[in-house]
Short mmCIF file of C-alpha atoms in Angstrom, two decimals:
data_model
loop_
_atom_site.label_atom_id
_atom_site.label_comp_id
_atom_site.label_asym_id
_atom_site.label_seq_id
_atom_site.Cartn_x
_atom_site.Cartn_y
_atom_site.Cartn_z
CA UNK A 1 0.00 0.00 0.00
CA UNK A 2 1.08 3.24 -0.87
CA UNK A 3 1.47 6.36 2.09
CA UNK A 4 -1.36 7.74 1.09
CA UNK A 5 -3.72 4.75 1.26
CA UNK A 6 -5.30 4.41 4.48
CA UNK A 7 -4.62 1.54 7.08
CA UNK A 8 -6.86 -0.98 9.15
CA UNK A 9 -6.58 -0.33 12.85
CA UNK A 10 -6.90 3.54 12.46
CA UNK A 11 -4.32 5.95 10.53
CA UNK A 12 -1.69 6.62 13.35
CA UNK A 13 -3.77 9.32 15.65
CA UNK A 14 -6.52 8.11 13.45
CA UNK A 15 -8.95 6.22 16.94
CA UNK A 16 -7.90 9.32 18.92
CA UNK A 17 -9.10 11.93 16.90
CA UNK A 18 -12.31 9.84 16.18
CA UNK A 19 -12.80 9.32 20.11
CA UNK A 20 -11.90 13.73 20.45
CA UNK A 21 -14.43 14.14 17.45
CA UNK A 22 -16.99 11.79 18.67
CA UNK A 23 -17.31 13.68 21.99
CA UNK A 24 -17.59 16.84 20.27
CA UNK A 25 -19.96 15.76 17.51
CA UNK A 26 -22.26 14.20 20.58
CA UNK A 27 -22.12 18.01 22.41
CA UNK A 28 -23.81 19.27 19.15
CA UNK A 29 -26.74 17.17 19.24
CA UNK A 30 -24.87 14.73 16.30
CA UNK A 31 -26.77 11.25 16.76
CA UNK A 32 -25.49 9.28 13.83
CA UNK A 33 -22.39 9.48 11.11
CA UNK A 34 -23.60 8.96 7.23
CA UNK A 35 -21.02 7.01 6.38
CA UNK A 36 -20.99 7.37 2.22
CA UNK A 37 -19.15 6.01 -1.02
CA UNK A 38 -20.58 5.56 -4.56
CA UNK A 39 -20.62 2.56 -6.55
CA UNK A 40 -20.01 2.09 -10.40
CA UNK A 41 -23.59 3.16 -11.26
CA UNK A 42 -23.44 6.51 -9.68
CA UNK A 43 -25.38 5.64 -6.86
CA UNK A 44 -24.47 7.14 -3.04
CA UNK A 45 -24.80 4.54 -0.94
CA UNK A 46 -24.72 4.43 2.52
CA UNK A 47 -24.46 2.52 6.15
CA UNK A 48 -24.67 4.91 9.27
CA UNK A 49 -23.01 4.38 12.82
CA UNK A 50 -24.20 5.98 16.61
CA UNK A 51 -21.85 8.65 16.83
CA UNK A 52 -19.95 6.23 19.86
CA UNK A 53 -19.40 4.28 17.45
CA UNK A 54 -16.74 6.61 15.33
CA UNK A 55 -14.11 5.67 16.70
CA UNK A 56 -14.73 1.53 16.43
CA UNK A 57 -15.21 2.81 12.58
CA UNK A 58 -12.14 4.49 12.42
CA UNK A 59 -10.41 1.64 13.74
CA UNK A 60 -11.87 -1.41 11.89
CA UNK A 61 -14.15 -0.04 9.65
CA UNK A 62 -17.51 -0.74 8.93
CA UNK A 63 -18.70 -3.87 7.47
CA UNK A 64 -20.47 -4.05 3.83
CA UNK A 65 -20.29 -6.45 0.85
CA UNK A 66 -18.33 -5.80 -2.15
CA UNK A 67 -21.29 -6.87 -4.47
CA UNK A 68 -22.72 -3.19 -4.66
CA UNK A 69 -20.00 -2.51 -7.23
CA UNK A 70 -21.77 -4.59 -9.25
CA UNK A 71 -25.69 -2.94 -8.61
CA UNK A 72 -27.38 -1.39 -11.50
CA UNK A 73 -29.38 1.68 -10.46
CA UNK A 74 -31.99 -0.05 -9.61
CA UNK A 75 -30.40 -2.45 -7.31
CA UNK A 76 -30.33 -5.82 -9.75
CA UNK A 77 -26.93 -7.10 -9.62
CA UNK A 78 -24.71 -8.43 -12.63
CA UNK A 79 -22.09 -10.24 -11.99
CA UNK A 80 -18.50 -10.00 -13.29
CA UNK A 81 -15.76 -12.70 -13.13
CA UNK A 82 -14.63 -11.03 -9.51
CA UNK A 83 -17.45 -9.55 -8.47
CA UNK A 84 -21.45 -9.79 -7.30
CA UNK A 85 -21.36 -13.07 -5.53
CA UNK A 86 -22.99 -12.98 -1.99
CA UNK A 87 -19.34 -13.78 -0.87
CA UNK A 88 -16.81 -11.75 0.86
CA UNK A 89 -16.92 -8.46 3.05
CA UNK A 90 -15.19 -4.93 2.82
CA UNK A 91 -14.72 -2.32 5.68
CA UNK A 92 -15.59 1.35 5.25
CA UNK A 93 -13.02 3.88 6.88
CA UNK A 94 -14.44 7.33 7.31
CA UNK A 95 -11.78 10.17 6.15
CA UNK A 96 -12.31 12.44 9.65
CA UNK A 97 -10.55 15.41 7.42
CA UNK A 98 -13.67 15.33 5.44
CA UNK A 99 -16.15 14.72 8.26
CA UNK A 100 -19.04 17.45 8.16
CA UNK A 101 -21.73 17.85 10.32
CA UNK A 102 -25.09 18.24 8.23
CA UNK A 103 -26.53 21.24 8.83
CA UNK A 104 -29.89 20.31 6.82
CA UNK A 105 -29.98 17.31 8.60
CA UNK A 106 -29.98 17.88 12.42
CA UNK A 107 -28.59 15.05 14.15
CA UNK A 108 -26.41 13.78 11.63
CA UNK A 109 -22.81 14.07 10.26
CA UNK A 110 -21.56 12.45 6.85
CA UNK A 111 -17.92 11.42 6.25
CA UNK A 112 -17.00 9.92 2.42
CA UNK A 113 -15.30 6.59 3.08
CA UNK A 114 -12.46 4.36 1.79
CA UNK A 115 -12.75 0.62 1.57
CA UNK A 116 -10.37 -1.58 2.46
CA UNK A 117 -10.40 -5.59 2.52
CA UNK A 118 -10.72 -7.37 5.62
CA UNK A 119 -6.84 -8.39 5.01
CA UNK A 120 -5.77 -4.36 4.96
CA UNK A 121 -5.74 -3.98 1.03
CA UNK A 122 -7.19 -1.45 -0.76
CA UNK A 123 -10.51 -2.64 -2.26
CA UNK A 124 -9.69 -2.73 -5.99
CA UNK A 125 -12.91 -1.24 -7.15
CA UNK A 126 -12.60 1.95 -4.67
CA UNK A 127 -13.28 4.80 -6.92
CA UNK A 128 -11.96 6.92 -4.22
CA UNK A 129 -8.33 4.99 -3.64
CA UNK A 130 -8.54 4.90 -7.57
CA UNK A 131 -8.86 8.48 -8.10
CA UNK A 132 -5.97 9.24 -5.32
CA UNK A 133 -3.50 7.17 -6.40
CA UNK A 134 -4.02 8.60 -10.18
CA UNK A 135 -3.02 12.56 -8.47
CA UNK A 136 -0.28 11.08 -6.88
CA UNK A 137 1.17 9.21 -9.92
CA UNK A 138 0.50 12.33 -11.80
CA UNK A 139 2.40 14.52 -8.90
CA UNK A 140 5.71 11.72 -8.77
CA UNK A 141 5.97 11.48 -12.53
CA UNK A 142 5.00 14.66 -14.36
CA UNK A 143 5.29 17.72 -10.52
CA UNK A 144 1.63 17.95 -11.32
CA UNK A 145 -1.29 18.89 -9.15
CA UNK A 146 -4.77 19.49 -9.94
CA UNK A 147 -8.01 21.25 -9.03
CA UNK A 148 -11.19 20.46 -9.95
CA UNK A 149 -15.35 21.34 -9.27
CA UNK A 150 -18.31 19.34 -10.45
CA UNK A 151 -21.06 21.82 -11.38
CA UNK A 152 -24.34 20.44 -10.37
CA UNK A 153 -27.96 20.74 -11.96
CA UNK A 154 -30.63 19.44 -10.63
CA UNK A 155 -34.72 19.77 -11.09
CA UNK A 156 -37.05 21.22 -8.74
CA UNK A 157 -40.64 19.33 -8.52
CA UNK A 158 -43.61 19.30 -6.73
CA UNK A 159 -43.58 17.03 -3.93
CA UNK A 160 -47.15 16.44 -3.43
CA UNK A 161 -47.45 15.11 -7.81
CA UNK A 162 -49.01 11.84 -8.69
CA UNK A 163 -46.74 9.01 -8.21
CA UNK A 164 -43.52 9.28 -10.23
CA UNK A 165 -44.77 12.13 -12.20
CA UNK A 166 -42.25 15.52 -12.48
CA UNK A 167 -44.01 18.95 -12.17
CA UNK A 168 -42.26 21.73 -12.09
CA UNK A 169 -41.99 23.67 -8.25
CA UNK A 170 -41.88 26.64 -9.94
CA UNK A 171 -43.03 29.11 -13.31
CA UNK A 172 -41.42 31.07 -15.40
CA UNK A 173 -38.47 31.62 -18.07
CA UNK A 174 -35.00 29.91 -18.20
CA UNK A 175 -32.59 31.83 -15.68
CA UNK A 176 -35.68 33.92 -15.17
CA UNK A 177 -36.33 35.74 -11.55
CA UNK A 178 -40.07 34.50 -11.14
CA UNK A 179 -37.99 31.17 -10.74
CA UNK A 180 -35.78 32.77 -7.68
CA UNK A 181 -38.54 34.03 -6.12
CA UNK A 182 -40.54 31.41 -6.29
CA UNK A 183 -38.55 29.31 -4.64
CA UNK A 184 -36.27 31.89 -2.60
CA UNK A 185 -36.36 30.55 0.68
CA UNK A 186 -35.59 27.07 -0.15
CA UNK A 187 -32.61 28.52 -1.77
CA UNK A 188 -31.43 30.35 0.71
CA UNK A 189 -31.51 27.55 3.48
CA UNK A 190 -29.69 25.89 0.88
CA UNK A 191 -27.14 28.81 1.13
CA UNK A 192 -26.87 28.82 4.79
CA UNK A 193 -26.80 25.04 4.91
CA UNK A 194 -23.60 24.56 2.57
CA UNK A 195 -22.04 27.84 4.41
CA UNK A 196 -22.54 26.36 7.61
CA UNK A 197 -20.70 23.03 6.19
CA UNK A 198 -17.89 24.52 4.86
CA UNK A 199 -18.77 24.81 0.94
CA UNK A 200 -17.81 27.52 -1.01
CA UNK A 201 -20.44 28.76 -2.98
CA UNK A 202 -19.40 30.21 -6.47
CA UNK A 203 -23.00 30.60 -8.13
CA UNK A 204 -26.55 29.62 -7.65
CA UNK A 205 -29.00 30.16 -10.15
CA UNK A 206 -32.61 28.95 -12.27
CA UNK A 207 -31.27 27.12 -15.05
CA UNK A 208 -32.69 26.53 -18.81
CA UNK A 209 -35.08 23.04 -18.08
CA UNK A 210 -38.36 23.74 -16.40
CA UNK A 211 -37.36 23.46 -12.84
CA UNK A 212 -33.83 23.48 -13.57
CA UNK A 213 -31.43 25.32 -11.15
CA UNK A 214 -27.48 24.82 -10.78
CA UNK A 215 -24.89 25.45 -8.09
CA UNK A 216 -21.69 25.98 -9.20
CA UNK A 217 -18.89 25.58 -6.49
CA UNK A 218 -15.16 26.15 -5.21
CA UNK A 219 -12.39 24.10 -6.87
CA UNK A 220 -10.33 21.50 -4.16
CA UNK A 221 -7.71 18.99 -4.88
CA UNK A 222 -10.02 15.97 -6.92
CA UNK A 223 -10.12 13.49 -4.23
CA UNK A 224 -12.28 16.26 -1.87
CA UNK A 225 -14.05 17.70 -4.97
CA UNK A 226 -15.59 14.31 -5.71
CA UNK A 227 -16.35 14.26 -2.05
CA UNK A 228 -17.90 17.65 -2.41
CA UNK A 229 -19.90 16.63 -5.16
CA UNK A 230 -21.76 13.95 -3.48
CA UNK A 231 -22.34 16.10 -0.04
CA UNK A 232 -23.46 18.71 -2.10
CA UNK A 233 -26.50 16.71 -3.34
CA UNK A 234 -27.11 15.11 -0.37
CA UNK A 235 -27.23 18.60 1.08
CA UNK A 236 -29.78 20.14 -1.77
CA UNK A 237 -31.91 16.56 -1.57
CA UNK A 238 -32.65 17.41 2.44
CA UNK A 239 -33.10 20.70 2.26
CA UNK A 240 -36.13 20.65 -0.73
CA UNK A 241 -37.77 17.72 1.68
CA UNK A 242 -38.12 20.02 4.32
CA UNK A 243 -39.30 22.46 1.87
CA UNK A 244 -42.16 19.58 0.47
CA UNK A 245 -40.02 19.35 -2.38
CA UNK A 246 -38.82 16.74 -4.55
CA UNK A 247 -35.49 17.06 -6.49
CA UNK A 248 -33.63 14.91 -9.53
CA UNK A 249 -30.20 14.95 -10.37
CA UNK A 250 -31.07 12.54 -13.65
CA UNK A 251 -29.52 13.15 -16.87
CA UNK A 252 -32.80 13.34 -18.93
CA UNK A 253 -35.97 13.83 -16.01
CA UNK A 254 -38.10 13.77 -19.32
CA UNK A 255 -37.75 11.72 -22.49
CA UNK A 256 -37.12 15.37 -24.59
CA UNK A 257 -35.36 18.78 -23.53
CA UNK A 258 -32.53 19.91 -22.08
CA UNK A 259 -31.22 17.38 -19.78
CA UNK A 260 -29.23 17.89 -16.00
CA UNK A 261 -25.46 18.00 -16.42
CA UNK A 262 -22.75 17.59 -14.18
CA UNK A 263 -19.85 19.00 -15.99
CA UNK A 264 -16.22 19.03 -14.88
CA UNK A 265 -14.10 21.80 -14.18
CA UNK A 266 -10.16 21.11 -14.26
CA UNK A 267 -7.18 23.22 -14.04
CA UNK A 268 -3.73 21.73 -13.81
CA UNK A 269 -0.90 23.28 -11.71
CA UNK A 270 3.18 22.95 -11.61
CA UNK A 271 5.07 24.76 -8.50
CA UNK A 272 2.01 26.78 -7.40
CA UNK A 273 1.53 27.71 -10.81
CA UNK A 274 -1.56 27.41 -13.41
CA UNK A 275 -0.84 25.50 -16.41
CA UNK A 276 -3.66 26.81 -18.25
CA UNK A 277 -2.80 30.55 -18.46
CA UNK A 278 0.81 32.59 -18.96
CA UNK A 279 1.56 30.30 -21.39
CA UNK A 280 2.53 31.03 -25.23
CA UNK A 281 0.06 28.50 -26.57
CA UNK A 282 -3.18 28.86 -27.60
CA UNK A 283 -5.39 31.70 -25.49
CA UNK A 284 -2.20 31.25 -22.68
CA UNK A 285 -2.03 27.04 -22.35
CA UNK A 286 1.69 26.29 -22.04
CA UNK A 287 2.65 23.30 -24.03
CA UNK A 288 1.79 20.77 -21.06
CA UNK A 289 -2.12 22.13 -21.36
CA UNK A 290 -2.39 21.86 -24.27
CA UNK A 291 -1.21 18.30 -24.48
CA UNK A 292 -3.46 17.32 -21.56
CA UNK A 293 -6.09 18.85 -23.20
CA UNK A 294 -5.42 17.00 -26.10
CA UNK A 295 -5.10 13.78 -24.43
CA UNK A 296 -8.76 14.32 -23.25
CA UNK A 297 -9.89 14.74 -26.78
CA UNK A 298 -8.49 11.98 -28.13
CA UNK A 299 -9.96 9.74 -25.61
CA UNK A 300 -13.45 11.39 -25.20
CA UNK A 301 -15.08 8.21 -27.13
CA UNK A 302 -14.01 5.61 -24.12
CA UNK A 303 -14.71 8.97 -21.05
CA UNK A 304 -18.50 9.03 -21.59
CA UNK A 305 -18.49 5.23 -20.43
CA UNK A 306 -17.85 6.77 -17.36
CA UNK A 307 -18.89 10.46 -17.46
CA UNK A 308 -22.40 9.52 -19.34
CA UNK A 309 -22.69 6.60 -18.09
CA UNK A 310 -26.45 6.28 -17.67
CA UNK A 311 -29.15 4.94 -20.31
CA UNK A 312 -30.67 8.69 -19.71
CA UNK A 313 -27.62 10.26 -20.48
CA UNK A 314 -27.58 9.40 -24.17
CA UNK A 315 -31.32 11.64 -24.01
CA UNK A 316 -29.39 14.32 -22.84
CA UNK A 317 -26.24 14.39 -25.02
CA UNK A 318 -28.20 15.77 -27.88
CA UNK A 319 -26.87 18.09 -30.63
CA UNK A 320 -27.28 22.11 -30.53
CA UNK A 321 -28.15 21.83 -26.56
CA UNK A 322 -24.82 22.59 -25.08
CA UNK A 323 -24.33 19.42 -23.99
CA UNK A 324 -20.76 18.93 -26.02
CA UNK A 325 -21.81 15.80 -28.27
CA UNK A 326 -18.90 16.46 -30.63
CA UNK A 327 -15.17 15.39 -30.34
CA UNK A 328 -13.96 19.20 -30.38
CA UNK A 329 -12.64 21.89 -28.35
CA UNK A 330 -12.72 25.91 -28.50
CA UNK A 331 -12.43 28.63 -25.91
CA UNK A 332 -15.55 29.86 -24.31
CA UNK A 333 -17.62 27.24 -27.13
CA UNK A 334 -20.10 25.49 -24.69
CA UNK A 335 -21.07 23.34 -27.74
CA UNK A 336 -17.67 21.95 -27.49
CA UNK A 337 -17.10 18.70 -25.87
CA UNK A 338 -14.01 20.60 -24.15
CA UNK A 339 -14.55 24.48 -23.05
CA UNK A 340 -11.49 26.27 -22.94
CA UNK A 341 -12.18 28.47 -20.21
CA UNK A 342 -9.98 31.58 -19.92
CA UNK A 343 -11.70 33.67 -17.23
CA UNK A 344 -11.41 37.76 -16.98
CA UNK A 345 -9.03 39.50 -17.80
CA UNK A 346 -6.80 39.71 -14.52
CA UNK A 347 -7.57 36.84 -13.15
CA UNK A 348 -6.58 34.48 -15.67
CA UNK A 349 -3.95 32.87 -13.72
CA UNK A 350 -6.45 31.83 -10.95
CA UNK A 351 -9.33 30.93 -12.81
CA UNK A 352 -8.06 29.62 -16.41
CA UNK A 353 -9.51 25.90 -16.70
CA UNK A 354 -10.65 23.05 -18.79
CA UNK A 355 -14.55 22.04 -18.59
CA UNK A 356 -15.53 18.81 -19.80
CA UNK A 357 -19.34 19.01 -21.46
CA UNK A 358 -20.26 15.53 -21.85
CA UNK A 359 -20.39 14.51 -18.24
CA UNK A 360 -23.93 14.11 -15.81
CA UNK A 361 -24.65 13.26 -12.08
CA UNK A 362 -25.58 9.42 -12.91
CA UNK A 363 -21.24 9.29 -13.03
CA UNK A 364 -19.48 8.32 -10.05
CA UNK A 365 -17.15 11.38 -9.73
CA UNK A 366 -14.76 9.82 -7.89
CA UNK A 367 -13.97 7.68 -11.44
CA UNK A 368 -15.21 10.47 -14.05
CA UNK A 369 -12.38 12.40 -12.18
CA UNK A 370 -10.03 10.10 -12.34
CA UNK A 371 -10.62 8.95 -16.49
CA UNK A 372 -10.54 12.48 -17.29
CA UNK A 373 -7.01 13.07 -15.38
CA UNK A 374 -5.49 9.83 -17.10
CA UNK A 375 -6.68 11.15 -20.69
CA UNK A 376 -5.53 14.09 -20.11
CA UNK A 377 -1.68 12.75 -18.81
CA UNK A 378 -1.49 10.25 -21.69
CA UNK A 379 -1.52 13.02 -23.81
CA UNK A 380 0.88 14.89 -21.74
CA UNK A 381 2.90 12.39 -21.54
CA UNK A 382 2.81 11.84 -25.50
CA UNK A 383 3.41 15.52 -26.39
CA UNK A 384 -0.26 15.21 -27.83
CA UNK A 385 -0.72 17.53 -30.88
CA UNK A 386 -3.97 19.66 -30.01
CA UNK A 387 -5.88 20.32 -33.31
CA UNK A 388 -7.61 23.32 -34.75
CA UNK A 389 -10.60 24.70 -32.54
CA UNK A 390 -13.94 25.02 -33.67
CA UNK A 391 -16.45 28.17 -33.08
CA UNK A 392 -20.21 27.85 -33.10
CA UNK A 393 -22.02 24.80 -33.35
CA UNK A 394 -20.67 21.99 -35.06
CA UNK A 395 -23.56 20.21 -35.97
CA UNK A 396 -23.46 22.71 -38.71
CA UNK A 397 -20.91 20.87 -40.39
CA UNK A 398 -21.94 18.40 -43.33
CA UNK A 399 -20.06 15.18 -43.28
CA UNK A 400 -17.08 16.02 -45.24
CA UNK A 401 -16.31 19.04 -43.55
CA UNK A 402 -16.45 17.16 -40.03
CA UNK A 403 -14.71 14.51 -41.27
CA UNK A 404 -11.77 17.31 -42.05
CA UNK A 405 -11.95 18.82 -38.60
CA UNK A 406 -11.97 15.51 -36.83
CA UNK A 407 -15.76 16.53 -35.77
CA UNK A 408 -17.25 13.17 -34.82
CA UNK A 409 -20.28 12.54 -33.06
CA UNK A 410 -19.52 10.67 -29.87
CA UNK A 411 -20.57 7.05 -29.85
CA UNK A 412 -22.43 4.79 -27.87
CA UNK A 413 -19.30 4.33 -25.13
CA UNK A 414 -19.07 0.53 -23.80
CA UNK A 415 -17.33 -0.72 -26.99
CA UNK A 416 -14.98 2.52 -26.86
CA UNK A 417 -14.15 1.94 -23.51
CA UNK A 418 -13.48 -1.88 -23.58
CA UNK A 419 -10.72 -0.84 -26.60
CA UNK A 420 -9.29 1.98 -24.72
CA UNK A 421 -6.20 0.35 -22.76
CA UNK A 422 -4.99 3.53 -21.18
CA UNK A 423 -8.47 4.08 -19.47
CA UNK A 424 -9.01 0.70 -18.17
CA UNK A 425 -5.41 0.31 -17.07
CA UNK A 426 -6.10 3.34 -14.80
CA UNK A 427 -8.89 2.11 -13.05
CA UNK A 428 -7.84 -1.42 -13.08
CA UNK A 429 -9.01 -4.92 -14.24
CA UNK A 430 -11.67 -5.09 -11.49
CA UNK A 431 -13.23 -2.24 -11.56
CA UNK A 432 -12.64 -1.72 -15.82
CA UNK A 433 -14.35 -5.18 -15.76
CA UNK A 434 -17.21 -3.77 -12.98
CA UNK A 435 -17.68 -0.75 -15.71
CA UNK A 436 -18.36 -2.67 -18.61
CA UNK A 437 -20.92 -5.17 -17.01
CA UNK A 438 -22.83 -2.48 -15.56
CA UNK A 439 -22.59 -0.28 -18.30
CA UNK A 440 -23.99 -3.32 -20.29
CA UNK A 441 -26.71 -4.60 -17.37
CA UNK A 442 -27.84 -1.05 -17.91
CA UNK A 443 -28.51 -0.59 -21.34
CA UNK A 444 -30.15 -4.44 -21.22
CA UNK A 445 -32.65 -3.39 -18.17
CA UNK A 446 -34.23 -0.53 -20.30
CA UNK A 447 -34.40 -2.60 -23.95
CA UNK A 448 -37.21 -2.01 -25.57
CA UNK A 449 -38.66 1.25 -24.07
CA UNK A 450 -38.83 4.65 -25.34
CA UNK A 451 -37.22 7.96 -24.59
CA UNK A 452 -40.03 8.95 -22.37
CA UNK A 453 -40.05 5.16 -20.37
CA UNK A 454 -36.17 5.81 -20.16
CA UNK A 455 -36.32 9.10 -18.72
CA UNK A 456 -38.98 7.69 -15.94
CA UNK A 457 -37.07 4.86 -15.21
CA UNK A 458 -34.34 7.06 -13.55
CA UNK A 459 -36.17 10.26 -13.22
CA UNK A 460 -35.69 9.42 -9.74
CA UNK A 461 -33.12 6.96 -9.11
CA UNK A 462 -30.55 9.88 -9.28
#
């Protein structure tokens, strides 16, 4: 195991700090500890503990079956040639450095976990020990370090609709303020909730979709932005239920329209500073951006297996709705598969990052993160040739003219990803294996129904 992986028995200090915290936690009025991961399907799952019983977690862990990396969304289970047999058990260490107590949901705090085998391994389908090892081989071989931030869009419905029907909570235009109004205190518990835990708050804002709104947040190292991410939602789920609402993070929430995205925001840094600006590439990317960049083209195909993963996300990545559907890049294009995102004027050198397009909530970030970051160092590590940029739309372009620019629609991913060695070799055998069958147990479980029956079936699974 590497230093950075975490050990049975408790990290040294580790059963201390949990005992310290525990005590403190139990002063607040914190009952229970939300003890969280996600699994290959984008699913949060959980298993709670008594707040006594931190530090026993911190020591040993917390028992649960290695089989959920195998679950569809809906909880049927294919089965690969290591995983989703009944057999075997993992333990869940909480990170205490990411510990939060939930401020929309008194009585509780929520800690992202690693999972480790009951012999002290690292489970080899942890998205989250995948993800960290991947920044620290990208810090030992290439003095890299990155930030990231998942943007987040979600729908707003009625909580008191027919069954699993979506109405809108609220009227009016896209980005329109009959939409902030209307639901302006929900938002700003949601405000107070993610001050109170610690999250920096960029934007929050009514979005294009009926219902639609998006929080846009502060960029962390990738390990605690994928942590973010998933505290995040569980933070805006809790605080519409108190409001009577109901809230989906699904790709498509109806079988046409704009969809809910998820894109990725990523910046990488050498000795403190950004390479994406001060450069003398292209709009200020020094030669290394611009080959990580490139790297993330070239691989896009294979990426959606695992930042679109969902049957609903194919509803969403639909031409001429900024959802980035084409293999192409350009600065400030949000048609583009890859924004080039410069910033203001001044500020360049803080804010100057790369946004992936084709990504949505049904990923697990902790391995959307990580496939994106391997792309991007392959071509890095390749001098990868970034091509010509496009402007406007490309689904403009008749079929010659794409062909020319190296303008391709992105495919249907499974096959792309089972060819793409680079990708799989960064998350491993196991869980490259765990991708494909659920990718594949996925697309079998909604055969045969339309957009509309696809869109229900997850409108709200996510």
């Amino acid at each position: 195991m590497s230093e950075s992986d975490p050990v049975p028995g408790g990290r040294p200090g580790e059963v201390e700090r949990a005992t310290a915290l525990s005590g403190e936690l139990s002063g607040q009025g914190v009952h229970g500890i939300v003890l969280a991961y996600v699994d290959t399907a984008g699913i949060a799952r959980v298993k709670t503990v008594p707040t006594a019983k931190l530090a026993a977690a911190a020591a040993w862990g917390v028992g649960m079956s290695p089989v959920f990396d195998t679950f569809l969304a809906h909880d049927a289970i294919v089965a690969t040639d290591v995983l989703g047999s009944p057999d075997g058990d993992l333990r869940l260490y909480p990170d205490l450095d990411r510990l939060t107590v939930l401020a929309a949901q008194p009585g509780w705090a929520w800690a992202p976990v690693d999972r480790i085998t009951q012999e002290g391994e690292p489970h080899p389908a942890c998205g989250r020990t995948v993800l960290r090892r991947t920044v620290t081989r990208a810090a030992e071989r290439h003095g890299i370090a990155f930030r990231a931030a998942v943007e987040i869009e979600w729908a707003v419905g009625r909580g008191d609709a027919d069954g699993d029907a979506f109405v809108p909570a609220v009227s009016g235009p896209a980005y329109g303020a009959t939409r902030q109004v209307e639901l302006s205190d929900c938002a700003a518990d949601l405000l107070a909730a993610l001050a109170a835990q610690g999250v920096e708050v960029d934007q929050l804002h009514p979005e294009y979709a009926a219902g639609q709104f998006e929080i846009s947040v502060g960029a962390l190292d990738p390990v605690a932005a994928a942590d973010r991410s998933v505290l995040v939602r569980q933070t805006i789920r809790a605080v519409a239920r108190r409001h009577g609402l109901r809230v989906s993070f699904a790709p498509a929430v109806l079988g046409q329209g704009v969809g809910n995205g998820g894109h990725l925001h990523l910046s990488a840094w050498r000795e403190g500073r950004n390479l994406h600006a001060g450069g003398p590439g292209r709009y200020g990317m020094t030669a290394d951006a611009e080959s990580f960049v490139a790297g993330v083209l070239d691989h896009l195909p294979a990426l959606t297996a695992l930042t679109a993963p969902s049957p609903a996300s194919r509803l969403r990545l639909r031409p001429s709705q900024w959802a980035g559907v084409f293999t192409a890049w350009g600065r400030e294009t949000r048609e583009a598969a890859l924004r080039v995102v410069t910033g203001t004027a001044g500020e360049r050198e803080r804010a100057s990052n790369l946004e992936v397009k084709p990504v949505d909530l049904a990923a697990n970030p902790y391995l959307a993160l990580t496939s994106v970051i391997a792309a991007g160092l392959d071509g890095l590590a390749s001098s990868a040739s970034l091509p010509e940029e496009i402007t406007g739309d490309p689904a403009r372009y008749d079929a010659a003219e794409a062909a020319a620019r190296g303008v391709r629609r992105l495919p249907e991913s499974v096959e792309a990803f089972g060819a793409d060695d680079v990708l799989r070799a960064a998350l491993g055998p196991v869980l490259a294996d765990a991708v494909t069958a659920v990718r594949r147990g996925e697309i079998d479980a909604v055969d045969g129904l339309d957009d509309d029956g696809v869109a229900a079936a997850y409108r709200w699974t996510y």
